[in-house]
Coordinates of C-alpha atoms and ligand atoms in Angstrom, one line a residue:
M1434 CA -4.1 6.1 -29.0
S1435 CA -2.1 8.0 -26.3
L1436 CA -2.8 8.2 -22.6
S1437 CA -5.4 10.7 -21.8
L1438 CA -4.2 13.6 -19.6
G1439 CA -7.4 13.3 -17.4
Y1440 CA -6.2 9.8 -16.5
Y1441 CA -4.7 10.7 -13.2
G1442 CA -7.9 12.2 -11.8
D1443 CA -7.8 15.8 -10.6
T1444 CA -4.0 16.1 -10.9
A1445 CA -3.4 18.5 -13.8
M1446 CA -0.7 16.9 -15.9
K1447 CA 0.7 19.1 -18.5
K1448 CA 1.8 17.4 -21.6
I1449 CA 5.4 18.1 -22.7
P1450 CA 7.0 17.3 -26.0
G1451 CA 8.3 13.7 -26.4
G1452 CA 11.7 12.8 -27.8
G1453 CA 14.5 11.4 -25.6
V1454 CA 15.6 14.3 -23.4
G1455 CA 17.8 12.8 -20.7
G1456 CA 18.8 15.6 -18.3
G1457 CA 22.2 13.9 -18.2
Y1458 CA 20.9 10.4 -18.5
D1459 CA 21.4 8.3 -21.6
V1460 CA 17.7 7.7 -22.6
P1461 CA 16.0 5.9 -25.4
N1462 CA 13.8 7.7 -27.9
G1463 CA 10.6 9.1 -26.4
V1464 CA 11.8 9.0 -22.8
D1465 CA 12.5 12.3 -20.9
I1466 CA 14.0 12.2 -17.4
R1467 CA 13.2 15.3 -15.5
G1468 CA 14.5 14.2 -12.1
R1469 CA 17.9 15.2 -10.7
Y1470 CA 20.9 13.6 -12.3
D1471 CA 23.0 11.4 -10.0
E1472 CA 25.7 8.9 -10.9
E1473 CA 24.2 6.2 -8.7
F1474 CA 20.7 6.8 -10.2
A1475 CA 22.3 6.5 -13.7
K1476 CA 23.2 2.9 -12.9
I1477 CA 19.5 2.2 -12.5
L1478 CA 18.2 4.5 -15.3
T1479 CA 20.2 2.8 -18.0
K1480 CA 19.1 3.0 -21.6
D1481 CA 18.1 -0.7 -21.7
A1482 CA 16.2 -0.5 -18.4
L1483 CA 14.3 2.6 -19.5
M1484 CA 13.6 1.0 -22.9
F1485 CA 11.9 -1.9 -21.0
V1486 CA 9.8 0.5 -18.9
A1487 CA 8.9 2.5 -22.0
E1488 CA 7.8 -0.8 -23.7
L1489 CA 5.6 -1.7 -20.8
Q1490 CA 4.0 1.7 -20.8
R1491 CA 3.4 1.6 -24.5
E1492 CA 1.9 -1.9 -24.4
F1493 CA -0.3 -1.4 -21.3
R1494 CA -1.2 2.3 -21.1
N1495 CA -4.5 1.9 -22.8
H1496 CA -5.5 -1.0 -20.6
V1497 CA -4.6 1.0 -17.5
R1498 CA -6.5 4.0 -18.8
Y1499 CA -9.6 1.8 -19.4
A1500 CA -9.3 0.2 -16.0
M1501 CA -9.2 3.7 -14.4
E1502 CA -12.2 4.7 -16.4
C1503 CA -14.0 1.6 -15.1
R1504 CA -13.1 2.7 -11.5
K1505 CA -14.8 6.0 -12.3
E1506 CA -17.9 4.4 -13.6
A1507 CA -18.1 2.1 -10.5
K1508 CA -17.7 5.2 -8.3
M1509 CA -20.6 6.9 -10.1
R1510 CA -22.8 3.8 -9.5
Y1511 CA -21.9 3.8 -5.8
N1512 CA -22.5 7.5 -5.6
S1513 CA -25.9 7.0 -7.1
G1514 CA -26.9 4.6 -4.4
G1515 CA -25.5 1.4 -5.8
L1516 CA -23.7 -1.2 -3.6
P1517 CA -20.7 -3.3 -4.5
G1518 CA -21.4 -7.0 -4.8
F1519 CA -20.5 -10.2 -6.5
D1520 CA -20.6 -10.0 -10.3
P1521 CA -23.2 -12.4 -11.8
A1522 CA -21.2 -12.4 -15.0
T1523 CA -18.3 -14.2 -13.3
R1524 CA -20.2 -16.7 -11.2
H1525 CA -18.6 -19.5 -13.3
V1526 CA -15.2 -18.4 -12.0
R1527 CA -16.3 -18.3 -8.4
E1528 CA -18.0 -21.7 -8.7
G1529 CA -15.4 -23.3 -10.9
D1530 CA -13.1 -26.0 -9.7
W1531 CA -9.6 -24.6 -10.4
V1532 CA -6.5 -23.9 -8.4
C1533 CA -3.5 -21.6 -8.7
A1534 CA 0.0 -22.8 -9.7
E1535 CA 1.8 -24.5 -6.9
V1536 CA 3.4 -22.3 -4.2
P1537 CA 7.2 -22.0 -4.9
P1538 CA 9.3 -23.8 -2.2
A1539 CA 11.2 -20.6 -1.4
V1540 CA 8.1 -18.9 0.0
A1541 CA 6.1 -21.8 1.3
D1542 CA 6.5 -20.6 4.9
R1543 CA 5.6 -16.9 5.3
R1544 CA 4.4 -16.9 8.9
V1545 CA 5.8 -13.5 9.8
E1546 CA 6.5 -10.8 7.2
I1547 CA 8.0 -7.4 8.0
T1548 CA 7.3 -4.4 5.9
G1549 CA 9.0 -1.1 5.5
P1550 CA 10.0 1.6 3.1
V1551 CA 12.9 1.0 0.6
E1552 CA 15.3 3.0 2.9
R1553 CA 18.8 1.6 3.1
K1554 CA 19.2 0.9 6.9
M1555 CA 15.6 -0.3 7.2
I1556 CA 16.1 -2.8 4.3
I1557 CA 19.1 -4.3 6.1
N1558 CA 17.3 -4.4 9.5
A1559 CA 14.2 -5.9 7.9
L1560 CA 16.2 -8.6 6.0
N1561 CA 18.0 -9.4 9.2
S1562 CA 14.9 -9.2 11.4
G1563 CA 14.2 -13.0 11.6
A1564 CA 11.0 -12.5 9.6
K1565 CA 10.4 -15.0 6.8
V1566 CA 9.6 -12.3 4.3
F1567 CA 10.4 -8.6 4.0
M1568 CA 8.1 -6.6 1.9
A1569 CA 10.1 -3.6 0.6
D1570 CA 7.6 -0.8 0.0
F1571 CA 7.3 1.8 -2.7
E1572 CA 3.7 2.3 -1.6
D1573 CA 1.9 3.1 1.7
A1574 CA 5.2 3.4 3.6
L1575 CA 7.1 5.6 1.1
S1576 CA 6.7 9.2 0.1
P1577 CA 7.3 8.9 -3.7
T1578 CA 9.9 11.6 -4.1
W1579 CA 12.4 11.2 -6.9
E1580 CA 15.2 10.7 -4.3
N1581 CA 13.3 8.1 -2.4
L1582 CA 12.3 6.1 -5.5
M1583 CA 15.7 6.1 -7.1
R1584 CA 17.7 5.5 -3.9
G1585 CA 15.2 2.7 -3.2
Q1586 CA 16.0 1.1 -6.5
V1587 CA 19.8 1.4 -5.8
N1588 CA 19.2 -0.1 -2.3
L1589 CA 17.2 -3.0 -3.6
K1590 CA 19.8 -3.8 -6.2
D1591 CA 22.5 -3.9 -3.6
A1592 CA 20.3 -6.0 -1.3
V1593 CA 19.5 -8.6 -4.0
N1594 CA 23.3 -8.7 -4.9
G1595 CA 24.0 -9.2 -1.2
T1596 CA 26.4 -6.2 -1.1
I1597 CA 24.2 -3.7 0.7
S1598 CA 25.8 -2.0 3.7
F1599 CA 25.1 1.2 5.7
Q1600 CA 27.4 3.2 7.9
D1601 CA 25.8 5.0 10.8
K1602 CA 28.6 7.4 11.6
A1603 CA 27.0 9.0 14.6
R1604 CA 26.6 5.6 16.3
N1605 CA 29.8 4.2 14.8
R1606 CA 27.9 1.2 13.5
V1607 CA 28.1 -0.6 10.2
Y1608 CA 25.0 -2.5 9.0
K1609 CA 25.5 -5.6 6.8
L1610 CA 23.3 -8.6 5.9
N1611 CA 23.3 -11.7 8.0
D1612 CA 23.9 -15.1 6.5
Q1613 CA 20.2 -15.9 6.8
T1614 CA 17.8 -13.2 5.5
A1615 CA 14.2 -12.8 4.9
K1616 CA 12.9 -13.5 1.4
L1617 CA 12.3 -10.2 -0.5
F1618 CA 9.0 -9.1 -1.9
V1619 CA 8.6 -5.7 -3.5
R1620 CA 5.4 -3.6 -3.5
P1621 CA 5.2 -1.1 -6.4
R1622 CA 2.8 1.8 -6.3
G1623 CA -0.9 1.4 -7.3
W1624 CA -2.2 1.8 -10.9
H1625 CA -3.5 5.3 -10.2
L1626 CA -0.2 7.1 -9.4
P1627 CA 1.9 8.8 -12.1
E1628 CA 5.7 9.2 -12.0
S1629 CA 6.1 12.8 -13.1
H1630 CA 9.9 12.7 -13.2
I1631 CA 9.9 10.4 -16.1
F1632 CA 7.9 11.2 -19.3
I1633 CA 7.3 8.6 -21.9
D1634 CA 6.0 9.9 -25.3
G1635 CA 5.3 13.2 -23.7
E1636 CA 3.3 11.9 -20.8
P1637 CA 4.1 11.0 -17.2
A1638 CA 5.1 7.4 -16.7
I1639 CA 2.8 5.0 -14.9
G1640 CA 4.3 4.9 -11.4
C1641 CA 4.0 1.2 -10.8
L1642 CA 5.5 0.2 -14.1
V1643 CA 8.5 2.4 -13.3
D1644 CA 8.9 0.7 -9.9
F1645 CA 8.3 -2.8 -11.3
G1646 CA 10.2 -2.4 -14.5
L1647 CA 13.4 -1.0 -13.1
Y1648 CA 13.5 -3.4 -10.2
F1649 CA 12.7 -6.4 -12.4
Y1650 CA 15.1 -5.4 -15.1
H1651 CA 18.1 -5.1 -12.8
N1652 CA 17.4 -7.9 -10.4
H1653 CA 15.5 -10.8 -11.9
A1654 CA 18.6 -13.0 -12.6
A1655 CA 20.4 -12.4 -9.3
F1656 CA 17.2 -12.8 -7.4
R1657 CA 16.2 -16.1 -8.9
K1658 CA 19.7 -17.5 -8.3
A1659 CA 20.2 -16.3 -4.7
Q1660 CA 16.7 -16.0 -3.2
G1661 CA 14.0 -17.6 -5.3
Q1662 CA 15.2 -21.1 -5.8
G1663 CA 14.5 -20.6 -9.5
Y1664 CA 11.4 -18.5 -8.9
G1665 CA 10.8 -14.8 -8.6
P1666 CA 11.1 -12.0 -8.2
F1667 CA 8.2 -11.8 -5.8
F1668 CA 5.8 -8.9 -5.5
Y1669 CA 2.9 -7.5 -3.5
L1670 CA 0.3 -5.7 -5.6
P1671 CA -1.8 -2.9 -3.9
K1672 CA -5.1 -1.2 -4.2
M1673 CA -6.8 -3.0 -7.0
E1674 CA -10.6 -2.8 -7.4
N1675 CA -11.4 -5.3 -10.1
S1676 CA -9.9 -8.4 -11.7
R1677 CA -9.4 -6.5 -14.9
E1678 CA -6.5 -4.7 -13.1
A1679 CA -5.1 -8.1 -12.0
R1680 CA -5.2 -9.2 -15.7
I1681 CA -3.0 -6.2 -16.6
W1682 CA -0.5 -7.3 -14.0
N1683 CA -0.6 -10.8 -15.3
N1684 CA 0.1 -9.6 -18.8
V1685 CA 2.9 -7.4 -17.5
F1686 CA 4.5 -10.4 -15.8
E1687 CA 4.3 -12.5 -18.9
R1688 CA 5.8 -9.7 -20.9
A1689 CA 8.7 -9.4 -18.3
E1690 CA 9.2 -13.2 -18.3
N1691 CA 9.5 -13.1 -22.1
M1692 CA 12.0 -10.3 -22.0
A1693 CA 14.1 -12.1 -19.5
G1694 CA 13.8 -15.4 -21.2
I1695 CA 12.4 -17.2 -18.1
E1696 CA 9.5 -19.6 -17.7
K1697 CA 5.9 -18.4 -17.5
G1698 CA 5.0 -18.5 -13.8
S1699 CA 8.4 -17.5 -12.5
I1700 CA 7.2 -14.2 -11.2
R1701 CA 4.9 -14.5 -8.2
A1702 CA 2.7 -11.9 -6.5
T1703 CA 0.4 -11.6 -3.5
V1704 CA -2.5 -9.2 -4.1
L1705 CA -3.7 -7.0 -1.3
I1706 CA -7.4 -7.1 -0.9
E1707 CA -7.7 -3.6 0.4
T1708 CA -10.6 -2.0 -1.4
L1709 CA -14.2 -2.8 -0.7
P1710 CA -15.0 -3.6 -4.4
A1711 CA -12.1 -6.1 -4.5
V1712 CA -13.5 -8.3 -1.7
F1713 CA -16.2 -9.3 -4.2
Q1714 CA -13.6 -10.2 -6.8
M1715 CA -11.2 -12.4 -4.9
D1716 CA -11.7 -15.5 -6.9
E1717 CA -11.6 -13.5 -10.1
I1718 CA -8.3 -11.8 -9.1
L1719 CA -6.7 -15.1 -8.3
Y1720 CA -8.0 -16.6 -11.5
E1721 CA -6.5 -13.9 -13.6
L1722 CA -3.1 -14.3 -11.8
R1723 CA -3.4 -18.1 -11.3
D1724 CA 0.0 -18.8 -12.9
H1725 CA 1.6 -16.0 -11.0
S1726 CA -0.2 -15.9 -7.7
V1727 CA 1.1 -16.5 -4.2
G1728 CA -2.1 -15.5 -2.4
L1729 CA -4.0 -12.6 -1.1
N1730 CA -3.4 -10.3 1.9
C1731 CA -5.9 -8.5 4.2
G1732 CA -4.8 -4.9 3.7
R1733 CA -7.0 -3.8 6.5
W1734 CA -6.2 -0.1 6.7
D1735 CA -6.8 0.7 3.1
Y1736 CA -9.9 -1.5 3.3
I1737 CA -11.4 0.7 6.0
F1738 CA -10.4 3.8 3.9
S1739 CA -12.1 2.2 0.9
Y1740 CA -15.3 1.5 2.9
V1741 CA -15.7 5.2 3.6
K1742 CA -14.7 6.1 0.0
T1743 CA -17.0 3.7 -1.6
F1744 CA -19.9 4.9 0.6
Q1745 CA -19.0 8.6 0.3
A1746 CA -22.5 9.3 -0.9
H1747 CA -24.3 7.0 1.6
P1748 CA -24.9 9.0 4.8
D1749 CA -26.6 5.9 6.3
R1750 CA -23.2 4.1 6.4
L1751 CA -21.1 6.5 8.4
L1752 CA -18.2 5.0 10.3
P1753 CA -17.7 5.4 14.1
D1754 CA -14.4 6.8 15.4
R1755 CA -11.4 5.4 13.6
V1756 CA -10.0 3.6 16.7
L1757 CA -13.2 1.6 16.9
V1758 CA -13.0 0.1 13.4
G1759 CA -11.0 -3.0 14.2
M1760 CA -11.0 -6.6 13.0
G1761 CA -13.7 -7.4 15.6
Q1762 CA -16.3 -5.5 13.5
H1763 CA -18.5 -8.0 11.6
F1764 CA -17.7 -6.6 8.1
M1765 CA -13.9 -6.9 8.9
R1766 CA -14.1 -10.4 10.3
S1767 CA -16.3 -11.5 7.3
Y1768 CA -13.7 -10.1 4.9
S1769 CA -10.8 -11.9 6.6
D1770 CA -12.7 -15.2 6.8
L1771 CA -13.8 -15.2 3.2
L1772 CA -10.3 -14.3 2.1
I1773 CA -8.9 -17.3 4.0
R1774 CA -11.6 -19.6 2.5
T1775 CA -11.0 -18.3 -1.0
C1776 CA -7.2 -18.6 -0.9
H1777 CA -7.1 -22.1 0.6
R1778 CA -9.6 -23.3 -1.9
R1779 CA -7.3 -22.1 -4.7
G1780 CA -4.2 -23.5 -3.0
V1781 CA -2.4 -20.2 -2.0
H1782 CA -1.5 -18.2 1.1
A1783 CA -4.1 -16.2 3.0
M1784 CA -2.0 -13.5 4.6
G1785 CA -3.1 -11.4 7.6
G1786 CA -2.7 -7.7 8.0
M1787 CA -0.9 -5.1 10.0
A1788 CA -1.5 -4.4 13.7
A1789 CA -0.7 -0.7 14.1
Q1790 CA 0.9 -1.0 17.5
I1791 CA 4.7 -0.6 17.7
P1792 CA 7.1 -1.0 20.6
I1793 CA 7.0 1.9 23.2
R1794 CA 10.5 2.3 24.5
D1795 CA 9.9 4.8 27.4
D1796 CA 6.9 3.3 29.0
P1797 CA 7.1 -0.4 30.0
A1798 CA 3.5 -0.7 31.0
A1799 CA 2.2 0.9 27.8
N1800 CA 4.7 -1.3 25.9
K1801 CA 3.3 -4.5 27.5
A1802 CA -0.3 -3.4 26.8
A1803 CA 0.6 -2.7 23.1
L1804 CA 2.3 -6.1 22.8
E1805 CA -0.7 -7.8 24.2
L1806 CA -2.9 -6.2 21.6
V1807 CA -0.6 -7.3 18.8
K1808 CA -0.5 -10.9 20.2
K1809 CA -4.3 -11.0 20.5
D1810 CA -4.7 -9.8 17.0
K1811 CA -2.2 -12.3 15.6
L1812 CA -3.7 -15.2 17.6
R1813 CA -7.1 -14.4 16.1
E1814 CA -5.5 -14.4 12.6
V1815 CA -3.7 -17.7 13.0
R1816 CA -6.7 -19.4 14.6
A1817 CA -8.9 -18.1 11.8
G1818 CA -6.5 -19.8 9.3
H1819 CA -4.2 -17.1 8.1
D1820 CA -0.9 -18.5 6.9
G1821 CA 1.1 -15.6 8.0
T1822 CA 0.9 -12.0 9.0
W1823 CA 2.5 -8.6 8.9
A1824 CA 4.7 -6.8 11.4
A1825 CA 5.6 -3.1 11.3
H1826 CA 8.7 -3.3 13.5
P1827 CA 11.6 -5.7 14.1
G1828 CA 10.8 -5.7 17.8
L1829 CA 7.5 -7.4 17.1
I1830 CA 8.9 -10.3 15.2
P1831 CA 9.7 -12.7 18.1
P1832 CA 6.3 -12.4 19.9
I1833 CA 4.4 -12.7 16.6
M1834 CA 6.6 -15.6 15.5
E1835 CA 5.8 -17.3 18.8
V1836 CA 2.1 -17.0 18.3
F1837 CA 2.3 -18.5 14.8
N1838 CA 4.7 -21.2 15.8
N1839 CA 2.5 -22.3 18.6
N1840 CA -0.6 -22.5 16.4
M1841 CA 0.7 -24.0 13.1
D1842 CA 1.6 -27.6 14.2
D1843 CA 5.0 -27.5 12.5
K1844 CA 3.5 -26.9 9.1
P1845 CA 4.9 -24.2 6.7
N1846 CA 1.4 -23.0 6.1
L1847 CA -2.3 -23.8 6.7
I1848 CA -3.4 -24.0 3.1
K1849 CA -4.4 -27.6 3.2
T1850 CA -5.5 -27.9 6.8
M1851 CA -7.7 -24.8 7.4
K1852 CA -10.2 -24.9 4.5
R1853 CA -12.8 -22.7 6.3
E1854 CA -15.7 -24.1 4.3
D1855 CA -17.9 -22.5 6.9
A1856 CA -17.0 -19.1 5.4
A1857 CA -18.6 -20.2 2.1
N1858 CA -21.8 -18.8 3.4
I1859 CA -20.6 -15.3 3.9
T1860 CA -23.0 -12.9 2.1
E1861 CA -22.8 -9.5 0.6
E1862 CA -24.7 -8.2 3.6
D1863 CA -22.0 -9.6 5.9
L1864 CA -19.3 -7.9 3.9
L1865 CA -21.1 -4.6 3.9
Q1866 CA -22.5 -4.5 7.4
I1867 CA -22.2 -1.1 8.9
P1868 CA -19.6 -0.9 11.7
R1869 CA -20.9 -0.2 15.2
G1870 CA -19.6 2.5 17.6
V1871 CA -19.7 6.1 18.6
R1872 CA -18.5 9.2 17.0
T1873 CA -16.7 11.7 19.3
M1874 CA -15.0 15.0 19.3
E1875 CA -11.8 13.2 20.3
G1876 CA -12.2 11.1 17.2
L1877 CA -12.3 14.3 15.1
R1878 CA -9.4 15.8 16.9
L1879 CA -7.2 12.7 16.6
N1880 CA -8.0 12.4 12.8
T1881 CA -6.9 16.0 12.4
R1882 CA -3.8 15.8 14.5
V1883 CA -2.7 12.5 12.8
G1884 CA -3.6 13.6 9.3
I1885 CA -1.7 16.9 9.5
Q1886 CA 1.4 15.3 11.1
Y1887 CA 1.5 12.5 8.6
L1888 CA 1.2 14.8 5.6
A1889 CA 3.9 17.1 7.1
A1890 CA 6.2 14.0 7.2
W1891 CA 5.2 12.8 3.7
L1892 CA 5.8 16.3 2.2
T1893 CA 9.4 16.1 3.6
G1894 CA 10.0 12.6 2.2
T1895 CA 9.0 10.3 5.0
G1896 CA 6.2 7.9 4.3
S1897 CA 5.8 6.0 7.6
V1898 CA 6.0 7.5 11.0
P1899 CA 5.4 6.7 14.6
L1900 CA 2.6 8.9 16.0
Y1901 CA 1.1 8.4 19.4
N1902 CA 2.7 5.0 19.7
L1903 CA 1.1 3.7 16.5
M1904 CA 2.5 3.2 13.0
E1905 CA 1.0 5.7 10.6
D1906 CA 1.4 5.4 6.8
A1907 CA -0.6 6.6 3.7
A1908 CA -3.3 4.0 4.4
T1909 CA -4.0 4.9 8.0
A1910 CA -3.8 8.6 7.2
E1911 CA -6.4 8.2 4.5
I1912 CA -8.8 6.9 7.0
S1913 CA -8.4 10.2 9.0
R1914 CA -8.9 12.3 5.9
V1915 CA -11.9 10.6 4.5
Q1916 CA -13.6 10.2 7.9
N1917 CA -13.3 13.9 8.6
W1918 CA -14.5 14.7 5.1
Q1919 CA -17.6 12.4 5.6
W1920 CA -18.4 13.8 9.0
L1921 CA -18.2 17.4 7.6
K1922 CA -20.2 16.5 4.5
Y1923 CA -23.1 15.1 6.5
G1924 CA -22.8 17.4 9.5
V1925 CA -22.5 14.4 11.8
E1926 CA -23.5 14.7 15.4
L1927 CA -20.7 13.9 17.8
D1928 CA -22.7 12.2 20.6
G1929 CA -20.3 9.5 21.7
D1930 CA -18.8 11.8 24.4
G1931 CA -22.1 13.4 25.2
L1932 CA -21.3 16.7 23.5
G1933 CA -24.0 16.4 20.9
V1934 CA -22.4 19.0 18.6
R1935 CA -22.6 18.8 14.8
V1936 CA -19.5 18.8 12.7
G1937 CA -19.4 21.8 10.4
T1938 CA -16.8 24.0 8.9
E1939 CA -16.7 26.4 11.8
L1940 CA -16.2 23.7 14.3
F1941 CA -13.6 22.0 12.1
G1942 CA -11.7 25.3 11.7
K1943 CA -11.5 25.6 15.4
V1944 CA -10.4 22.0 15.8
V1945 CA -7.7 22.5 13.2
E1946 CA -6.4 25.6 15.0
E1947 CA -6.3 24.0 18.4
E1948 CA -4.7 20.8 17.1
M1949 CA -2.0 22.8 15.3
A1950 CA -1.3 24.5 18.6
R1951 CA -1.1 21.1 20.3
I1952 CA 1.2 19.7 17.5
E1953 CA 3.5 22.7 18.0
R1954 CA 3.6 22.1 21.8
E1955 CA 4.3 18.4 21.2
V1956 CA 7.0 18.7 18.6
G1957 CA 8.6 21.9 19.9
S1958 CA 8.5 25.3 18.1
E1959 CA 11.8 24.8 16.4
K1960 CA 10.9 21.6 14.7
F1961 CA 7.4 23.0 14.0
K1962 CA 8.9 26.0 12.3
K1963 CA 11.4 24.0 10.3
G1964 CA 8.8 21.4 9.3
M1965 CA 6.0 21.5 6.7
Y1966 CA 3.2 21.6 9.3
K1967 CA 1.6 24.7 8.0
E1968 CA 1.6 23.5 4.4
A1969 CA 0.3 20.1 5.5
C1970 CA -2.4 21.8 7.5
K1971 CA -3.5 23.8 4.5
I1972 CA -3.6 20.7 2.2
F1973 CA -5.3 18.5 4.8
S1974 CA -8.0 21.2 5.6
R1975 CA -8.7 21.6 2.0
Q1976 CA -9.0 17.9 1.4
C1977 CA -11.4 17.5 4.4
T1978 CA -13.6 20.3 3.2
A1979 CA -13.5 19.7 -0.5
P1980 CA -17.0 19.6 -2.1
V1981 CA -15.9 16.5 -4.0
L1982 CA -13.8 13.8 -2.2
D1983 CA -10.3 13.5 -3.6
D1984 CA -9.7 9.9 -4.6
F1985 CA -6.3 9.7 -2.9
L1986 CA -4.5 12.1 -0.6
T1987 CA -1.2 11.1 -2.1
L1988 CA -2.4 11.8 -5.6
N1989 CA -3.8 15.1 -4.6
A1990 CA -0.6 16.2 -2.8
Y1991 CA 1.8 14.6 -5.3
N1992 CA 2.6 17.9 -7.1
H1993 CA 4.1 19.2 -3.9
I1994 CA 6.9 16.7 -4.0
V1995 CA 7.6 16.7 -7.7
V1996 CA 11.0 18.5 -8.3
H1997 CA 12.2 18.9 -11.9
H1998 CA 15.8 19.4 -12.7
P1999 CA 17.5 21.4 -14.0
R2000 CA 14.4 23.4 -14.8
G2001 CA 13.4 24.2 -11.2
P2002 CA 10.4 23.2 -9.2
S2003 CA 7.5 21.6 -11.1
K2004 CA 4.7 23.7 -12.5
L2005 CA 2.8 20.6 -13.5
Ligands
ACO112 C1 -1.0 -0.1 6.0 C2 0.2 -0.7 5.5 O1 0.4 -0.6 4.3 S1 1.3 -1.4 6.5 C3 2.8 -1.5 5.6 C4 3.4 -0.2 5.3 N1 3.9 0.4 6.5 C5 5.1 0.1 7.0 O2 5.8 -0.7 6.4 C6 5.6 0.7 8.3 C7 6.8 0.0 8.7 N2 7.3 0.6 10.0 C8 8.0 1.7 10.1 O3 8.2 2.4 9.1 C9 8.6 2.0 11.4 O4 8.6 1.0 12.2 C10 8.0 3.2 12.1 C11 8.1 4.5 11.2 C12 6.5 3.0 12.4 C13 8.7 3.4 13.4 O5 10.1 3.6 13.1 P1 11.2 4.1 14.1 O6 10.6 5.3 14.8 O7 12.5 4.2 13.4 O8 11.2 3.0 15.2 P2 12.3 2.7 16.3 O9 13.1 4.0 16.6 O10 11.7 2.0 17.4 O11 13.3 1.8 15.5 C14 14.3 1.0 16.1 C15 15.1 0.3 15.1 O12 14.3 -0.6 14.3 C16 14.4 -0.2 12.9 N3 13.1 -0.4 12.3 C17 11.9 0.1 12.7 N4 10.9 -0.4 11.9 C18 11.5 -1.1 11.0 C19 11.0 -1.8 9.8 N5 9.7 -1.8 9.5 N6 11.9 -2.5 9.1 C20 13.2 -2.5 9.4 N7 13.7 -1.8 10.4 C21 12.9 -1.1 11.2 C22 14.8 1.2 12.9 O13 15.4 1.5 11.7 C23 15.8 1.2 14.1 O14 17.0 0.6 13.7 P3 18.4 1.0 14.5 O15 18.2 0.6 15.9 O16 19.4 0.1 13.8 O17 18.6 2.4 14.3
LIG113 O1 -1.4 -2.1 2.8 C1 -1.9 -2.5 3.8 C2 -3.1 -1.8 4.3 O2 -3.5 -2.2 5.4 O3 -3.5 -0.9 3.7
MG114 MG1 -2.5 -0.5 1.8

C-alpha cells in the first residue's frame, strides 16, 4: 500500500511519477530530488545514503500513516468533548517493574544543554559553549528550506569529523572547534512534516526520516568513535502524541543499527514530552524505547501550544495571556514533577526545558532581571529533580551551570537520588487543570506582533529569532497563533485590562493593522519593505481566523518555502 496523499493534513501534495529522477544527483530507483543541485549537497545526497532513506520510508510509511490517522481520531474525540487521560489498556506498563537500558557514560552528565539551528557558526559556538550537550535542531529552531536542511547536514558532518570551521570575513574571525566540546544530539523534524524536495515512489519523503537517515548514514561511525564512547549517535525526538509513534522510532533505530552492523541499543534518544496527550503516555513511550532511551524532556512551549490545540473545542478551558502560562501554573508543575518521577523510576534522565529569556546587551538592568528569571527557573528545575536543562544562548551557560553545580552534590545526575515518589499521586485532574490568569488586549496585540514577525523570519529561512528580548521559535509562535484563534473562535472578553471588549474579526483586523504599523516603525521601513512581513501577515491572519484550526503553522505555511529546481517554484 502506498502513502495516502491526505497524509500531511490540509497541505495539498500532488503526486508525481516515480522513477529515479536526480536533477543532477545520482539517485537510486524510485527517488526524485527536486531541490537545487549543489556539489556540497551531492556529498550528502549520495546514492547509498538515499537508498537508506528510501528503505526507511518504504518500511515505515504505512506505520507513520496509521499513527497520523490515530492522531486524527484522538483529535475527533477531544473535539467531541473527550479529555486525554491514562490508557486503561496499558496500565500493566505503567505499573510494571522495568527499567530502561543503562545510561551511556558519554552522556551521564547533561546538566546544561544548549540548543540551536544547524547553522554553521552556531554549531561551532554551541559545541564550544561549555554546555555538556548541544542539541542541533532541524525542528523548532529551523525553517526547513532545502538550503537550510542540506547545509545543516553538511555542517553536522563536518562537526562530527571535527573539521568544521567558519570564516566571518566582516569581523576577520575564524571559528573552529575547541579541544573540549559538548556532546552532540540531533533533533529531526516531527512525524507530521513532509520533505517536498525529495520524492520517494512518487510521494514526498517523510521529513524526519530524511533528517535522521542522512545524518545517521554519514556520521554513525565517526560519531561513535569520537563522541559516543561506543554509543550513539544521540537524538532528540519531538512532538509525539502516543507510544505507537515511539515504537516506530524504536524500529527505525533497530533498522539503522542493523544497516550499520552495530549493537542494538547503540543509538540513544531523549523524547520531548511536549504534547498534552503524551504526558499520559510517558511510561509507555519509555517502554517502547527502553533499549534506546536516554530520558524525557519537558518541551514546555509546545506543551502549552498542545494544551490549546487539544482543547480547541472546549471553550471552558481557555488560556490566559501567553506570558502568564509559566511553570508556576499547576498543570505545568504537575507535568514536570510526573516526568521526573517517571524517568527516575525507569533509570533515565529527566530533562528540564527552555527559559525564553536571552541576554539583553544594551540594557544592563533589563539584562540582570532576565538573568534572575532564568536562574529562578533553573533553580526550581534542579530542586524538583531535573538532571539537566536547556539554554537558548551561550551567554546563559555559566549562570545556569552554576545553579546546577550548586545543587547536584557533585553527582553527574539525580537519577538515583531524586526519586520523587511523592509525584506518584499526580492525577489526570492535576495534569489538565485550567491555568489561571487574565486575558488582555495587550496579550492579543503581543501574540499578533510576535506571530507575524516570527512567520516573516521563517519564510525567509530563519527559524529562531530574538523578539522583545525573548527567544522565539516555531513552538512559541504556535502559542501566539492558536491562542488568537481560540480567542477569536469563542469571542473572548478581554477583561484583564478592564477594557471588557470581545475579540471578533473586526477587532482583530484593527489589531493586525495597528501591529503591522508598529512592526514597520520598529524594524524601519527599508527592512519592512524588503522582508516578508506582508506575506506573513496574510498567512498569520488567515490562520488565526480559519474556521478549522490548522494542526501546525509550519505545515500550513510549508508550501511557501518549497522551491523546486530546475522546474521553478513549487506548485504543490
Ligand atoms: C521551544 C524550543 O524548541 S527551544 C529550542 C529551539 N530553539 C532554539 O534552539 C533557539 C536557540 N537560540 C537562538 O537561536 C538564538 O540565541 C537567538 C535567535 C534567540 C538569538 O540569537 P542572536 O540574535 O544571534 O544572539 P546574539 O546576537 O546575542 O548572539 C551572540 C553570539 O552568540 C551566538 N549564539 C546565540 N545563540 C546561540 C545558540 N543557541 N547556539 C550557538 N551560538 C549562539 C551567536 O551566533 C553570536 O555569535 P558571535 O558572537 O560569534 O557572532
Ligand atoms: O521543544 C521544546 C519546546 O518547548 O517546545
Ligand atoms: Mg518543541
